[in-house]
Amino acid sequence: MAARVLLNSVQRLIVGKAFVTRNFSSETRTVTLIPGDGIGPEISESVKTIFAAAQAPIAWEPVDVTPVKGPDGLFAIPQKAIDSVHKNKIGLKGPLATPIGKGHRSLNLALRKEFNLYANVRPCKSIEGYKTPYDDVDIVTIRENTEGEYSGIEHVIVQGVVQSIKLITKEASIRVAEFAFDYAKSNQRSTVTAVHKANIMRMSDGLFLRCCRHVAEKNTDIKFNEIYLDTVCLNMVQDPTQFDVLVMPNLYGDILSDLCAGLIGGLGVTPSGNIGADGAAIFESVHGTAPDIAGEDKANPTALLLSAIMMLRHMGFGDYACRIEKACFDTIREGNVLTGDLGGKSTCSEFTNEICRKVEAT
């Protein structure tokens, strides 16, 4: 039963494929909306406007995740926001800022732990009309999202010496490896590459690599490679077209997924989804909050919009996803109405309205 649930989640996560054109449901679904900080409210409003133009069957339930101080003196996500995601199972999240200082937990990390969002999926695909030094990039990074160096296990040994523990478990490694292979099959991908440093961290990365090999043995229809993290980075900037689906532990995924985003133009055009073990999923823009342009109608909503399109496909609303995606990519390809970071002079509102016009014309 668990395997079927996992496979269904992967099958819904098809991104940018022409054959995903039908709706599996027309019933309106409620989605928890976390607008975020800085430009977050502006780009969230843009997505809502475009979805309304497409008449997508989504009802939004906005929640505030401004941290509240708990009895332990630490700041945490309000319970109301947590309850909303537990109820709706699906969330869309704008960028969140975590204050640097004692007593503040990372809100993004807290969300991943609360909903056991074990797999981060980030497709990085070249966008026609937005020229970068690299052409024909089409990579998907799949990052184990719950442990590794981000487990939060740190302590002071003696003054001036701090130890941080890298936690790797067989269960989590098998789970994310299975997800990667199922994703590859469902998205007509040919190769899964495990990224590691088992030559140095023989026990922790060694366990992760052994788990990937074990899963690969059961999925012989998908080619399997294994490669050191530093070698991947070198080869990636030389020729990214040699890679397909990459699966890796948490920290490596954090770094490598940003590198891949840079190949296609940056985090402002890169979608992201986090898939949980119990049916929960949160899709997000992973760029910063850009407080310097907040409220000035200059923000680029593309990353959050593409993440919302991933969300629609995950929910079975393929037709709506394709219409909105085509309108977005056509707008960028034509190059007439673009925000500043995309090379244009238009406002966020003008970019949004152009996408809406194209959506309504289809």
Coordinates of C-alpha atoms in Angstrom, one line a residue, residues 183-361:
Y183 CA 10.0 9.7 -10.7
A184 CA 12.3 8.7 -13.6
K185 CA 10.0 6.0 -14.8
S186 CA 6.9 8.2 -14.6
N187 CA 8.5 11.1 -16.4
Q188 CA 10.2 9.1 -19.2
R189 CA 13.6 9.7 -17.8
S190 CA 16.4 7.2 -18.6
T191 CA 19.1 7.7 -15.9
V192 CA 19.3 8.2 -12.1
T193 CA 22.7 9.4 -10.7
A194 CA 23.5 9.1 -7.0
V195 CA 25.7 11.9 -5.8
H196 CA 27.9 11.2 -2.8
K197 CA 31.3 11.5 -1.1
A198 CA 31.5 7.9 0.1
N199 CA 35.3 7.9 -0.5
I200 CA 35.6 10.3 2.4
M201 CA 32.5 9.7 4.6
R202 CA 32.6 6.0 4.2
M203 CA 30.0 5.2 6.8
S204 CA 27.3 7.9 6.3
D205 CA 27.6 8.4 2.5
G206 CA 28.5 4.8 2.2
L207 CA 25.2 3.8 3.6
F208 CA 23.3 6.2 1.3
L209 CA 25.2 4.8 -1.7
R210 CA 24.5 1.2 -0.8
C211 CA 20.8 2.0 -0.4
C212 CA 20.8 3.6 -3.9
R213 CA 22.5 0.6 -5.4
H214 CA 20.0 -1.7 -3.7
V215 CA 17.1 0.2 -5.2
A216 CA 18.8 0.3 -8.6
E217 CA 19.1 -3.5 -8.7
K218 CA 15.3 -3.6 -8.6
N219 CA 14.9 -1.0 -11.4
T220 CA 17.1 -2.3 -14.1
D221 CA 15.1 -0.5 -16.8
I222 CA 16.6 2.8 -15.5
K223 CA 20.3 3.3 -16.0
F224 CA 22.1 4.0 -12.7
N225 CA 25.3 6.0 -12.2
E226 CA 27.2 7.0 -9.0
I227 CA 29.5 10.0 -8.9
Y228 CA 31.3 12.1 -6.4
L229 CA 29.8 15.5 -5.6
D230 CA 32.9 17.5 -6.6
T231 CA 33.1 15.6 -9.9
V232 CA 29.4 16.3 -10.6
C233 CA 30.0 20.1 -10.0
L234 CA 32.9 20.0 -12.4
N235 CA 31.1 18.1 -15.1
M236 CA 27.9 20.1 -14.6
V237 CA 29.5 23.4 -15.6
Q238 CA 31.3 21.8 -18.5
D239 CA 28.3 20.0 -20.0
P240 CA 25.0 19.8 -18.0
T241 CA 23.2 17.9 -20.8
Q242 CA 25.0 14.7 -19.7
F243 CA 22.8 14.6 -16.5
D244 CA 19.2 13.5 -16.1
V245 CA 17.8 12.8 -12.6
L246 CA 20.2 13.3 -9.7
V247 CA 19.5 12.0 -6.2
M248 CA 21.6 12.9 -3.1
P249 CA 21.7 13.6 0.6
N250 CA 20.4 16.9 2.1
L251 CA 23.4 19.3 2.0
Y252 CA 24.6 18.2 -1.4
G253 CA 21.1 18.7 -2.8
D254 CA 20.9 22.1 -1.3
I255 CA 24.1 23.2 -3.0
L256 CA 23.7 21.3 -6.3
S257 CA 20.1 22.3 -6.9
D258 CA 21.1 26.0 -6.7
L259 CA 24.0 25.3 -9.1
C260 CA 21.6 23.7 -11.6
A261 CA 19.2 26.7 -11.2
G262 CA 22.0 29.0 -12.1
L263 CA 22.4 27.2 -15.4
I264 CA 18.9 28.1 -16.5
G265 CA 18.9 31.7 -15.2
G266 CA 18.6 31.5 -11.4
L267 CA 16.2 30.8 -8.6
G268 CA 13.7 33.3 -10.1
V269 CA 12.8 30.9 -12.8
T270 CA 13.1 27.6 -10.9
P271 CA 10.2 25.7 -9.4
S272 CA 10.4 23.5 -6.4
G273 CA 8.2 20.9 -4.6
N274 CA 8.5 19.0 -1.3
I275 CA 6.8 15.7 -1.1
G276 CA 5.8 14.1 2.2
A277 CA 5.4 10.5 3.3
D278 CA 1.8 11.0 4.6
G279 CA 0.3 12.7 1.5
A280 CA 1.3 16.2 2.4
A281 CA 3.1 18.3 -0.2
I282 CA 4.3 21.9 -0.2
F283 CA 5.4 23.7 -3.3
E284 CA 7.5 26.8 -3.1
S285 CA 9.7 29.5 -4.6
V286 CA 13.2 29.0 -3.3
H287 CA 14.6 32.5 -4.0
G288 CA 15.0 35.2 -1.4
T289 CA 12.5 37.6 0.0
A290 CA 14.1 40.6 -1.8
P291 CA 13.1 43.2 0.8
D292 CA 14.8 45.9 -1.2
I293 CA 12.0 45.8 -3.9
A294 CA 9.1 44.6 -1.7
G295 CA 6.0 46.6 -2.4
E296 CA 7.4 48.3 -5.6
D297 CA 5.7 46.0 -8.1
K298 CA 9.1 44.9 -9.5
A299 CA 9.1 41.3 -8.4
N300 CA 9.2 38.4 -10.8
P301 CA 6.5 35.8 -9.9
T302 CA 7.8 33.1 -12.4
A303 CA 9.3 30.7 -9.8
L304 CA 6.3 30.7 -7.6
L305 CA 4.0 30.3 -10.6
L306 CA 6.0 27.4 -12.0
S307 CA 5.9 25.8 -8.5
A308 CA 2.1 26.3 -8.5
I309 CA 2.0 24.6 -11.9
M310 CA 3.9 21.6 -10.4
M311 CA 1.3 21.7 -7.7
L312 CA -1.6 21.5 -10.2
R313 CA 0.0 18.5 -11.9
H314 CA 0.5 16.8 -8.5
M315 CA -3.2 17.3 -7.7
G316 CA -4.3 15.9 -11.1
F317 CA -5.3 19.2 -12.8
G318 CA -3.1 18.6 -15.8
D319 CA -5.1 20.7 -18.3
Y320 CA -5.0 23.8 -16.2
A321 CA -1.3 23.3 -15.6
C322 CA -0.5 23.1 -19.3
R323 CA -2.6 26.2 -20.2
I324 CA -0.9 28.3 -17.5
E325 CA 2.5 27.0 -18.2
K326 CA 2.2 27.7 -22.0
A327 CA 1.0 31.2 -21.3
C328 CA 4.0 31.9 -19.0
F329 CA 6.6 30.4 -21.4
D330 CA 5.0 32.2 -24.4
T331 CA 5.2 35.5 -22.5
I332 CA 8.9 34.9 -21.7
R333 CA 9.7 33.7 -25.3
E334 CA 8.1 36.7 -26.9
G335 CA 10.1 39.1 -24.6
N336 CA 7.7 42.0 -24.9
V337 CA 6.4 42.1 -21.3
L338 CA 9.1 41.0 -18.8
T339 CA 10.2 42.1 -15.3
G340 CA 13.6 43.6 -14.8
D341 CA 15.4 40.4 -13.8
L342 CA 14.2 38.7 -17.0
G343 CA 15.7 41.5 -19.0
G344 CA 12.6 43.7 -19.4
K345 CA 11.1 46.9 -18.0
S346 CA 7.6 45.8 -17.1
T347 CA 6.1 45.6 -13.6
C348 CA 5.0 42.4 -11.9
S349 CA 1.4 43.5 -12.5
E350 CA 2.0 43.9 -16.3
F351 CA 3.8 40.6 -16.5
T352 CA 0.9 39.0 -14.6
N353 CA -1.7 40.6 -16.8
E354 CA 0.0 39.4 -20.0
I355 CA 0.0 35.8 -18.8
C356 CA -3.7 36.2 -17.9
R357 CA -4.5 37.6 -21.3
K358 CA -2.9 34.5 -22.9
V359 CA -4.6 32.1 -20.6
E360 CA -8.0 33.6 -21.3
A361 CA -7.4 33.4 -25.0

